[in-house]
Coordinates of C-alpha atoms and ligand atoms in Angstrom, one line a residue:
M98 CA -31.7 -18.9 -42.8
L99 CA -34.4 -16.2 -42.7
V100 CA -37.0 -17.4 -40.2
S101 CA -39.8 -16.1 -38.0
A102 CA -38.6 -15.2 -34.5
K103 CA -41.2 -17.4 -32.8
E104 CA -39.3 -20.5 -32.3
M105 CA -35.9 -18.9 -31.4
L106 CA -37.7 -16.8 -28.7
Q107 CA -39.6 -19.7 -27.2
K108 CA -36.4 -21.7 -26.9
A109 CA -34.7 -18.7 -25.3
R110 CA -37.4 -18.2 -22.8
E111 CA -37.3 -21.9 -21.9
G112 CA -33.5 -21.9 -21.8
K113 CA -33.3 -18.7 -19.8
Y114 CA -31.2 -16.6 -22.2
A115 CA -32.1 -13.8 -24.6
V116 CA -31.7 -13.3 -28.4
G117 CA -30.3 -10.0 -29.4
Q118 CA -32.1 -7.7 -31.8
F119 CA -29.5 -5.5 -33.4
N120 CA -30.8 -2.6 -35.5
I121 CA -29.2 -2.2 -38.9
N122 CA -28.5 0.9 -40.9
N123 CA -26.7 -0.1 -44.0
L124 CA -24.6 -2.9 -45.6
E125 CA -21.7 -2.7 -43.1
W126 CA -24.1 -3.0 -40.1
T127 CA -25.9 -6.0 -41.6
K128 CA -22.7 -7.8 -42.6
A129 CA -21.2 -7.2 -39.1
V130 CA -24.2 -8.5 -37.3
L131 CA -24.7 -11.6 -39.5
L132 CA -21.0 -12.6 -39.5
T133 CA -20.8 -12.2 -35.7
A134 CA -23.9 -14.3 -35.1
E135 CA -22.6 -17.0 -37.4
E136 CA -19.1 -17.0 -35.7
M137 CA -20.8 -17.4 -32.3
K138 CA -23.5 -19.9 -33.5
S139 CA -26.2 -17.6 -32.1
P140 CA -29.7 -17.0 -33.4
V141 CA -30.1 -13.3 -34.2
I142 CA -32.8 -10.7 -35.0
L143 CA -32.0 -7.8 -37.4
G144 CA -34.1 -4.8 -36.4
V145 CA -35.2 -2.2 -38.9
S146 CA -36.9 1.0 -37.8
E147 CA -39.1 2.8 -40.3
G148 CA -36.5 5.6 -40.5
A149 CA -33.7 3.1 -41.2
G150 CA -35.9 1.4 -43.8
K151 CA -36.5 4.7 -45.6
Y152 CA -32.8 5.5 -45.4
M153 CA -31.9 2.3 -47.1
T154 CA -34.4 3.3 -49.9
G155 CA -37.3 1.1 -48.7
F156 CA -38.1 -2.2 -47.0
G157 CA -37.9 -4.1 -50.3
T158 CA -34.2 -3.1 -50.6
V159 CA -33.6 -4.2 -47.1
A160 CA -35.3 -7.6 -47.5
A161 CA -33.5 -8.3 -50.8
M162 CA -30.1 -7.3 -49.3
V163 CA -30.6 -9.4 -46.1
K164 CA -31.7 -12.5 -48.0
A165 CA -28.9 -12.3 -50.6
M166 CA -26.3 -11.7 -47.8
I167 CA -27.5 -14.7 -45.9
Q168 CA -26.9 -16.8 -49.0
E169 CA -23.6 -15.2 -50.1
L170 CA -22.1 -15.4 -46.7
N171 CA -23.3 -18.9 -46.0
I172 CA -25.1 -17.9 -42.8
T173 CA -26.6 -21.0 -41.2
V174 CA -27.8 -19.6 -37.9
P175 CA -31.5 -18.6 -37.7
V176 CA -32.0 -14.9 -38.7
A177 CA -35.2 -13.0 -38.3
L178 CA -35.7 -9.8 -40.2
H179 CA -37.9 -7.7 -37.9
L180 CA -39.7 -4.3 -38.2
D181 CA -38.9 -2.2 -35.1
H182 CA -41.7 0.0 -33.7
G183 CA -43.8 -0.4 -36.7
T184 CA -46.9 1.7 -37.6
Y185 CA -50.0 0.0 -38.9
D186 CA -49.1 0.9 -42.5
G187 CA -45.4 0.1 -42.0
C188 CA -46.4 -3.5 -40.9
Y189 CA -48.2 -4.1 -44.1
K190 CA -45.3 -2.7 -46.1
C191 CA -42.8 -5.1 -44.4
I192 CA -45.1 -8.1 -44.8
K193 CA -45.3 -7.3 -48.5
A194 CA -41.5 -6.7 -48.7
G195 CA -40.7 -10.2 -47.3
F196 CA -39.8 -9.5 -43.7
S197 CA -40.1 -12.6 -41.4
S198 CA -41.2 -10.7 -38.3
I199 CA -43.0 -7.4 -37.4
M200 CA -43.5 -5.2 -34.4
F201 CA -46.7 -3.3 -34.3
D202 CA -46.2 -0.5 -31.8
G203 CA -49.8 0.5 -30.8
S204 CA -48.7 1.7 -27.3
H205 CA -49.6 5.3 -28.1
Y206 CA -53.2 4.3 -28.9
P207 CA -56.0 3.9 -26.3
I208 CA -55.8 0.2 -25.2
A209 CA -59.0 -0.7 -27.1
E210 CA -57.5 0.6 -30.4
N211 CA -54.2 -1.1 -29.7
V212 CA -56.1 -4.4 -29.1
E213 CA -58.1 -4.0 -32.3
K214 CA -55.2 -3.2 -34.6
T215 CA -52.9 -5.8 -33.0
T216 CA -55.7 -8.5 -33.4
E217 CA -55.9 -7.8 -37.1
L218 CA -52.1 -7.8 -37.6
V219 CA -51.6 -11.0 -35.6
H220 CA -54.1 -12.7 -37.9
V221 CA -52.4 -11.5 -41.0
A222 CA -48.9 -12.2 -39.8
H223 CA -49.6 -15.7 -38.6
K224 CA -51.4 -16.6 -41.8
L225 CA -48.2 -15.8 -43.7
G226 CA -45.8 -17.4 -41.1
L227 CA -44.4 -14.2 -39.7
S228 CA -43.9 -13.6 -36.0
I229 CA -45.3 -10.4 -34.4
E230 CA -44.4 -8.3 -31.4
A231 CA -46.7 -5.8 -29.6
E232 CA -46.1 -3.1 -27.1
V233 CA -47.8 -2.0 -23.9
G234 CA -46.6 1.0 -21.8
S235 CA -43.9 2.9 -23.6
I236 CA -40.2 3.0 -24.0
G237 CA -38.8 6.3 -22.9
G238 CA -36.7 8.6 -25.1
E239 CA -36.6 8.9 -28.9
E240 CA -35.7 6.5 -31.6
D241 CA -36.0 7.6 -35.2
G242 CA -38.8 9.9 -34.4
V243 CA -40.7 7.5 -32.2
V244 CA -41.0 9.3 -28.9
G245 CA -42.1 7.6 -25.6
M246 CA -42.6 9.0 -22.2
G247 CA -41.4 5.8 -20.5
E248 CA -44.6 4.8 -18.7
C249 CA -44.4 1.4 -17.0
A250 CA -46.8 -1.1 -18.5
D251 CA -50.1 -2.1 -16.8
P252 CA -49.8 -5.9 -16.2
N253 CA -53.5 -6.4 -16.9
E254 CA -53.2 -4.6 -20.3
C255 CA -50.2 -6.8 -21.0
K256 CA -52.3 -9.9 -20.4
M257 CA -55.0 -8.5 -22.8
I258 CA -52.4 -8.0 -25.6
A259 CA -50.6 -11.3 -24.9
D260 CA -53.9 -13.2 -25.1
L261 CA -54.3 -12.0 -28.7
G262 CA -51.6 -14.5 -29.7
V263 CA -48.6 -12.2 -30.2
D264 CA -45.3 -14.1 -30.2
M265 CA -43.4 -11.6 -28.1
L266 CA -44.4 -8.6 -25.9
A267 CA -42.6 -5.4 -25.2
A268 CA -43.6 -4.0 -21.8
G269 CA -42.3 -0.7 -20.7
I270 CA -40.4 -1.2 -17.4
G271 CA -38.6 2.1 -17.1
N272 CA -36.3 1.4 -20.1
I273 CA -35.2 4.2 -22.4
H274 CA -33.9 4.3 -26.0
G275 CA -30.5 5.9 -26.3
K276 CA -28.1 6.7 -23.5
Y277 CA -29.4 6.5 -20.0
P278 CA -29.3 9.7 -18.0
A279 CA -27.1 9.8 -14.9
N280 CA -30.2 10.0 -12.6
W281 CA -32.0 7.0 -14.2
P282 CA -33.6 5.0 -11.4
G283 CA -33.1 1.6 -13.2
L284 CA -35.5 -1.0 -14.5
S285 CA -38.7 -1.6 -12.6
F286 CA -38.4 -5.3 -11.7
E287 CA -41.6 -5.0 -9.7
T288 CA -43.4 -4.2 -13.0
L289 CA -41.5 -6.9 -14.9
A290 CA -42.3 -9.5 -12.3
A291 CA -46.0 -8.6 -12.3
V292 CA -46.2 -8.6 -16.1
N293 CA -44.3 -12.0 -16.2
E294 CA -46.8 -13.5 -13.8
K295 CA -49.8 -12.4 -15.9
V296 CA -48.5 -13.5 -19.3
G297 CA -47.4 -17.1 -18.7
D298 CA -44.6 -18.2 -20.9
M299 CA -44.7 -15.3 -23.3
P300 CA -41.2 -14.2 -24.4
L301 CA -40.8 -10.6 -23.1
V302 CA -38.8 -7.9 -25.0
L303 CA -36.5 -5.5 -23.4
H304 CA -36.0 -2.4 -25.6
G305 CA -33.3 0.2 -24.9
G306 CA -30.6 -2.4 -24.4
T307 CA -27.8 0.2 -24.7
G308 CA -26.1 0.9 -21.4
I309 CA -28.2 -1.4 -19.1
P310 CA -25.8 -2.8 -16.5
E311 CA -25.0 -6.5 -16.7
D312 CA -26.7 -7.4 -13.4
M313 CA -30.0 -5.8 -14.6
I314 CA -29.8 -7.6 -17.9
K315 CA -29.4 -11.0 -16.1
K316 CA -32.2 -10.3 -13.7
A317 CA -34.5 -9.3 -16.6
I318 CA -33.7 -12.5 -18.3
S319 CA -34.5 -14.5 -15.2
L320 CA -37.9 -12.7 -15.2
G321 CA -38.9 -13.8 -18.7
V322 CA -37.1 -11.4 -21.0
A323 CA -36.1 -13.4 -24.1
K324 CA -35.3 -10.6 -26.6
I325 CA -33.1 -7.6 -26.0
N326 CA -32.9 -4.7 -28.5
V327 CA -29.6 -2.9 -29.0
N328 CA -29.2 0.0 -31.4
T329 CA -27.4 3.0 -30.0
E330 CA -24.4 1.0 -28.6
C331 CA -23.4 -0.1 -32.1
Q332 CA -23.7 3.4 -33.4
L333 CA -21.5 4.7 -30.6
S334 CA -18.9 2.0 -31.2
F335 CA -18.9 2.7 -34.9
A336 CA -18.6 6.4 -34.4
A337 CA -15.7 6.1 -31.9
A338 CA -13.7 3.8 -34.1
T339 CA -14.2 5.9 -37.2
R340 CA -13.3 9.1 -35.3
E341 CA -10.1 7.5 -34.1
Y342 CA -9.1 6.4 -37.6
I343 CA -9.7 9.9 -39.0
E344 CA -8.1 11.7 -36.1
A345 CA -5.0 9.6 -36.5
G346 CA -4.9 10.9 -40.1
K347 CA -5.2 7.4 -41.5
D348 CA -7.7 8.5 -44.2
Q349 CA -4.9 10.6 -45.6
Q350 CA -2.2 7.9 -45.6
G351 CA -1.9 5.9 -48.8
K352 CA -5.4 4.9 -50.0
G353 CA -6.8 5.3 -46.5
Y354 CA -9.7 7.2 -47.9
D355 CA -11.0 4.1 -49.7
P356 CA -14.4 3.5 -48.2
R357 CA -13.5 -0.2 -47.6
K358 CA -10.6 1.0 -45.5
L359 CA -12.3 4.0 -43.9
L360 CA -15.3 2.0 -42.7
A361 CA -13.3 -1.0 -41.6
P362 CA -12.5 0.1 -38.0
G363 CA -16.2 1.0 -37.5
F364 CA -17.3 -2.4 -38.9
E365 CA -14.9 -4.2 -36.5
A366 CA -16.2 -2.1 -33.6
I367 CA -19.8 -3.1 -34.4
K368 CA -18.7 -6.8 -34.5
A369 CA -17.0 -6.4 -31.1
T370 CA -20.1 -4.8 -29.5
V371 CA -22.4 -7.5 -31.0
R372 CA -20.0 -10.2 -29.7
E373 CA -20.1 -8.7 -26.2
K374 CA -23.9 -8.6 -26.2
I375 CA -24.3 -12.1 -27.5
E376 CA -22.0 -13.4 -24.7
L377 CA -23.9 -11.4 -22.0
F378 CA -27.3 -12.5 -23.3
G379 CA -26.3 -16.1 -23.3
S380 CA -27.3 -16.9 -26.8
A381 CA -23.9 -18.2 -28.1
N382 CA -24.0 -21.8 -29.3
K383 CA -27.8 -21.9 -29.2
A384 CA -28.4 -21.8 -33.0
Ligands
LIG131 P1 -31.1 1.4 -27.8 O1 -30.8 2.3 -28.9 O2 -31.2 2.2 -26.5 O3 -30.1 0.3 -27.7 O4 -32.5 0.8 -28.0 C1 -32.7 -0.1 -29.1 C2 -34.2 -0.4 -29.2 O5 -34.9 -0.6 -28.2 C3 -34.7 -0.7 -30.5 O6 -36.1 -0.8 -30.5

């Protein structure tokens, strides 16, 4: 069922677990995430960056594919289709395309402009039953052209944005998109605790879920994180499994070049990664 992310995240926050947002790139990714969530009876969020949306020929294609796949695969767990790091225009495009959730990333604007644009989008999203995520501070590194310096969020600014009625809040706490460098100092739990204290029971979002050690994930959940975004880790698993298949020459044996065979190991690898994350985040059997 395609639903807003509001209820699943409130339940997660209350139950002290997190729902995974897994970014999708194509049919294989979408199918792998949906089937794994269903097998594990876990709510799930499909994340779509603006770059991935463009790659899949537009948000309309993505929404139509996801809705049809939920039906054809008999997916019964709650699924939110969510725009990841959306621009102001991107948010309107996804609302029009039939997404059930959006993220407006106004973190690079001065706070007053972030507040102004977020206020407008909260109003529009809620009128139509969509959930909305906002961001304060920034996520380090680069994802699909969105570059952040990784500043930790100001807890007072987080409160300002949370008070606008967003359904989930991404606060930069030293997290980075992509692989973490060897000298990464770790998450700033001091910032997270301060933000959590200011924003009441607002579900917090941890971006850059790839490569964060298990103990840090668990501590973040204990401090109010109810949504964790994972993108790069599925890409790495897919690439490694595909490489292994080709390096073993399997694409040249029989009809091993058939895309349904060629992409199968990568598909299974994405499923395994998603399974591992759902277990770690604690959302299995919470659908
Ligand atoms: P990773 O690519 O580091 O897993 O981050 C995903 C993310 O935060 C999507 O917004």
